[in-house]
PDB file of C-alpha atoms in Angstrom:
ATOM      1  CA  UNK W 178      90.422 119.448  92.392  1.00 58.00           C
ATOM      2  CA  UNK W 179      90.003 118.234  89.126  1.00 61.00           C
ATOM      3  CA  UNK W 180      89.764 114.622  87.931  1.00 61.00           C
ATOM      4  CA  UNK W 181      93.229 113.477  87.039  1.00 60.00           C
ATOM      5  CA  UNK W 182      93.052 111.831  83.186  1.00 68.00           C
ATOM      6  CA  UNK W 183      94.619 109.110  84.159  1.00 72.00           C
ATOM      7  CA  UNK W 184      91.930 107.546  86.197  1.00 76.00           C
ATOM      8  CA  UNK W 185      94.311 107.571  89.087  1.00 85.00           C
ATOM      9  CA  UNK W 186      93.065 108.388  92.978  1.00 86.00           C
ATOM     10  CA  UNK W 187      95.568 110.376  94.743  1.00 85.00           C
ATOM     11  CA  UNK W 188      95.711 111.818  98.014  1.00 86.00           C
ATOM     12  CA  UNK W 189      94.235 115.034  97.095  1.00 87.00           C
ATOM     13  CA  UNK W 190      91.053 113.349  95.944  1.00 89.00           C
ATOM     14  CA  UNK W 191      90.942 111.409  99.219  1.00 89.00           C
ATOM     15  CA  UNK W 192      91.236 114.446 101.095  1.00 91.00           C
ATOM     16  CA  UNK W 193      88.577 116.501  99.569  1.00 92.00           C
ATOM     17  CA  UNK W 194      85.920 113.543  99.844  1.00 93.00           C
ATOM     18  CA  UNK W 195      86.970 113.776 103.595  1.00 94.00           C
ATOM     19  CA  UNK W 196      86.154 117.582 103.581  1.00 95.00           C
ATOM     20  CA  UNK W 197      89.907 118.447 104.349  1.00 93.00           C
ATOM     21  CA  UNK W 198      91.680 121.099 102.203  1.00 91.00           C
ATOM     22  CA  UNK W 199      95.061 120.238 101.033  1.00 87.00           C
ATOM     23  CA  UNK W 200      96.637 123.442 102.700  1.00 88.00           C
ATOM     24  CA  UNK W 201      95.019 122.010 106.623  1.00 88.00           C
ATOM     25  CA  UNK W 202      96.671 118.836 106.252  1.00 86.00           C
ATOM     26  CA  UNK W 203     100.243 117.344 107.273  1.00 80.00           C
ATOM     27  CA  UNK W 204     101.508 113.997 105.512  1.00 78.00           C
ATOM     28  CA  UNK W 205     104.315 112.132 107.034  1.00 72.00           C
ATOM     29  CA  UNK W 206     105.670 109.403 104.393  1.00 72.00           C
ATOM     30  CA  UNK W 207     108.119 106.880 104.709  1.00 69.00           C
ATOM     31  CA  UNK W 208     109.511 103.533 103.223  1.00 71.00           C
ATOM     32  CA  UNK W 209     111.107 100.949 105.154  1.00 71.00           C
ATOM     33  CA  UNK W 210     114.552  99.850 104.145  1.00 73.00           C
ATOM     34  CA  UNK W 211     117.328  98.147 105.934  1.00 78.00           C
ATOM     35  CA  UNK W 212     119.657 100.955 108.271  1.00 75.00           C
ATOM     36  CA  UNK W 213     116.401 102.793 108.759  1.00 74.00           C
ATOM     37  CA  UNK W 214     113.482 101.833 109.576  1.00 73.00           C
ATOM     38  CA  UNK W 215     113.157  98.107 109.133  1.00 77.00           C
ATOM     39  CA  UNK W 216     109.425  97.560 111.070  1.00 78.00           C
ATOM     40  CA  UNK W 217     106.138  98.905 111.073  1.00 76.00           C
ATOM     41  CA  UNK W 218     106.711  99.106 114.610  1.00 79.00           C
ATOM     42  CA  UNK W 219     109.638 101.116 114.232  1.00 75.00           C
ATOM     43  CA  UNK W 220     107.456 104.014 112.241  1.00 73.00           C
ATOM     44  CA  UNK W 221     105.476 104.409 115.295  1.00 77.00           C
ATOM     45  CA  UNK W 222     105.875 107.421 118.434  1.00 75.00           C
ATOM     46  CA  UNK W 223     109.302 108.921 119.331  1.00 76.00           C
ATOM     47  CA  UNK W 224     111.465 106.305 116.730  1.00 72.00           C
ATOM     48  CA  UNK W 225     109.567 108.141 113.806  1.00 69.00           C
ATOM     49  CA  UNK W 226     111.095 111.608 114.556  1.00 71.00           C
ATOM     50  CA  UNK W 227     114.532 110.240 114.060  1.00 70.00           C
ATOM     51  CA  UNK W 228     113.649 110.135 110.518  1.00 64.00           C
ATOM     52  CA  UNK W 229     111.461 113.310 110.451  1.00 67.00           C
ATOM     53  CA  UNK W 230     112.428 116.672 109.726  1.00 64.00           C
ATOM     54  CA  UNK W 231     110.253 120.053 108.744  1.00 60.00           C
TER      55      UNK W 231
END
């Protein structure tokens, strides 16, 4: 991965100090919003898989 010219650190650079190839590696992101989920709490075990989807 090459050094992104903005100076920025994203993921990918995260992951390949950690050894990980982008390919090997799931991400799961979410916001929290009212209606959804409202908690950090709520983002955790079987609540998150309402929101989840492959």
């Amino acid at each position: 991965m090459d050094n992104d010219p903005s100076g920025e650190l994203r993921l990918g650079h995260l992951l390949q100090a950690a050894g990980l190839a982008q390919d090997d590696v799931m991400v799961i992101r979410y916001t929290l919003n009212p209606g959804g989920l409202e908690t950090w709490s709520d983002a955790m075990g079987p609540n998150l898989l309402t929101y989840t989807r492959e």
